[in-house]
Structures are given as C-alpha cells and as structure tokens.
Amino acid sequence: MNLRRDVFQAIADPTRRAILLLVASHAMTAGAIAANFDTARPTVSKHLQILTECELLEQEQQGREIYYHLNPNKMKEIADFLEPFRNLWDDRFNKLESIMKKYKTKK
C-alpha cells in the first residue's frame, strides 16, 4: 500500500532535513547515510522511505547497492510554492525597516 505523504510533514523532521543536506552534494547509500546518525539503521531506512515516497529523494540501483540522491525537480517545486510567501515577508520586513529608520532619525 503506497500512502501519499505530505512533503511538508516530511521536511518538518530534523533528521530528514539532515538527510537531505547529506545527499544534496552527492548520492549516498543507506549505510553511508545511517553512519552519520546515532540511531538504528531501520530508523534511518524509515526516514529514507518517507523522503522517497514524497519524491524528495530518488533511488538508483548500482549493482547490489541502492544510492539515494536529491530530486532537484521536487525541491524546485517546493521552492516555487514558497516564493510568494518569501516575497510577502520580505516586503513586510522592508516596510518595518523603513519605519524603524524613520523612528530612529526622529530621536
């Protein structure tokens, strides 16, 4: 049974975010990823499964090993979704900064 996972719930977990950072530069096996954490390998495997189901990671079979690498298309999709919110907050902080500068010059 393939459950549809929410990508934002997936990246809410700090371990999964750390895994994404690890594989951002180069593909890694589950064992190599697990070696970076103080948790049991099955726990890391579960995190990898969730990230793969969300399409944040892709698997590539090379001989007996499965390598995990970042899916840049999915990451771009997330970044594109977040961009309007980033622009909204940038505008708000810029307005606040200009107000604070005016307030500072009045003193």
Coordinates of C-alpha atoms in Angstrom, one line a residue:
M1 CA 0.0 0.0 0.0
N2 CA 1.6 3.3 -1.1
L3 CA 0.4 6.1 1.1
R4 CA 0.5 9.7 -0.1
R5 CA 2.9 11.5 2.2
D6 CA 2.9 15.3 2.8
V7 CA 6.2 16.8 1.7
F8 CA 6.0 19.5 4.4
Q9 CA 5.4 16.9 7.2
A10 CA 8.4 15.1 5.8
I11 CA 10.8 18.1 5.9
A12 CA 9.4 19.1 9.4
D13 CA 11.5 16.3 10.9
P14 CA 15.1 17.4 11.7
T15 CA 16.6 14.0 10.8
R16 CA 15.0 14.1 7.4
R17 CA 16.3 17.6 6.8
A18 CA 19.8 16.5 7.8
I19 CA 19.5 13.5 5.3
L20 CA 18.5 16.0 2.5
L21 CA 21.6 18.1 3.3
L22 CA 23.8 15.0 3.3
V23 CA 22.7 13.8 -0.2
A24 CA 22.4 17.3 -1.7
S25 CA 26.0 17.2 -3.0
H26 CA 26.3 13.5 -3.9
A27 CA 24.4 10.3 -3.9
M28 CA 24.8 8.0 -0.9
T29 CA 23.8 4.5 0.2
A30 CA 21.5 3.9 3.1
G31 CA 24.5 2.6 5.1
A32 CA 26.6 5.7 4.4
I33 CA 23.7 7.9 5.4
A34 CA 23.0 5.9 8.6
A35 CA 26.6 6.2 9.6
N36 CA 26.0 9.9 10.2
F37 CA 23.4 9.4 12.8
D38 CA 23.2 7.9 16.3
T39 CA 20.0 5.9 15.6
A40 CA 19.4 2.4 14.4
R41 CA 19.7 1.8 10.7
P42 CA 16.0 0.7 10.4
T43 CA 15.1 4.2 11.7
V44 CA 17.1 5.8 9.0
S45 CA 15.6 3.5 6.5
K46 CA 12.2 4.6 7.5
H47 CA 13.2 8.2 7.1
L48 CA 14.6 7.4 3.6
Q49 CA 11.3 5.6 2.7
I50 CA 9.3 8.7 3.7
L51 CA 11.6 11.0 1.7
T52 CA 11.4 8.7 -1.3
E53 CA 7.6 8.5 -1.1
C54 CA 7.4 12.3 -1.1
E55 CA 9.7 12.3 -4.1
L56 CA 12.3 14.4 -2.4
L57 CA 14.8 11.6 -2.8
E58 CA 15.3 9.2 -5.8
Q59 CA 16.8 5.8 -5.7
E60 CA 19.3 4.5 -8.2
Q61 CA 20.4 0.8 -8.2
Q62 CA 24.1 0.3 -8.9
G63 CA 24.9 -3.3 -8.6
R64 CA 23.9 -4.5 -5.2
E65 CA 23.7 -1.0 -3.7
I66 CA 20.9 1.5 -3.8
Y67 CA 22.0 5.1 -3.9
Y68 CA 19.8 7.9 -2.8
H69 CA 20.1 11.3 -4.3
L70 CA 18.2 14.6 -4.1
N71 CA 15.4 15.1 -6.6
P72 CA 16.0 18.7 -7.8
N73 CA 12.7 19.0 -9.6
K74 CA 10.7 18.3 -6.4
M75 CA 12.9 20.8 -4.5
K76 CA 12.3 23.4 -7.1
E77 CA 8.6 22.7 -6.9
I78 CA 8.7 23.4 -3.2
A79 CA 10.8 26.5 -3.6
D80 CA 8.4 27.8 -6.2
F81 CA 5.5 27.2 -3.9
L82 CA 7.2 29.1 -1.0
E83 CA 8.4 32.0 -3.1
P84 CA 5.2 34.1 -2.8
F85 CA 5.4 33.8 1.0
R86 CA 9.1 34.7 1.0
N87 CA 8.3 37.8 -1.1
L88 CA 5.4 38.7 1.3
W89 CA 7.6 38.6 4.3
D90 CA 10.5 40.4 2.6
D91 CA 8.1 43.2 1.8
R92 CA 6.8 43.3 5.4
F93 CA 10.3 43.4 6.9
N94 CA 11.4 46.1 4.4
K95 CA 8.5 48.2 5.4
L96 CA 9.3 47.6 9.1
E97 CA 12.9 48.5 8.5
S98 CA 11.9 51.8 6.8
I99 CA 9.6 52.7 9.7
M100 CA 12.3 51.9 12.2
K101 CA 14.8 54.1 10.3
K102 CA 12.3 57.0 10.4
Y103 CA 11.7 56.5 14.1
K104 CA 15.5 56.4 14.8
T105 CA 16.1 59.6 12.9
K106 CA 13.3 61.4 14.8
K107 CA 15.0 60.7 18.2

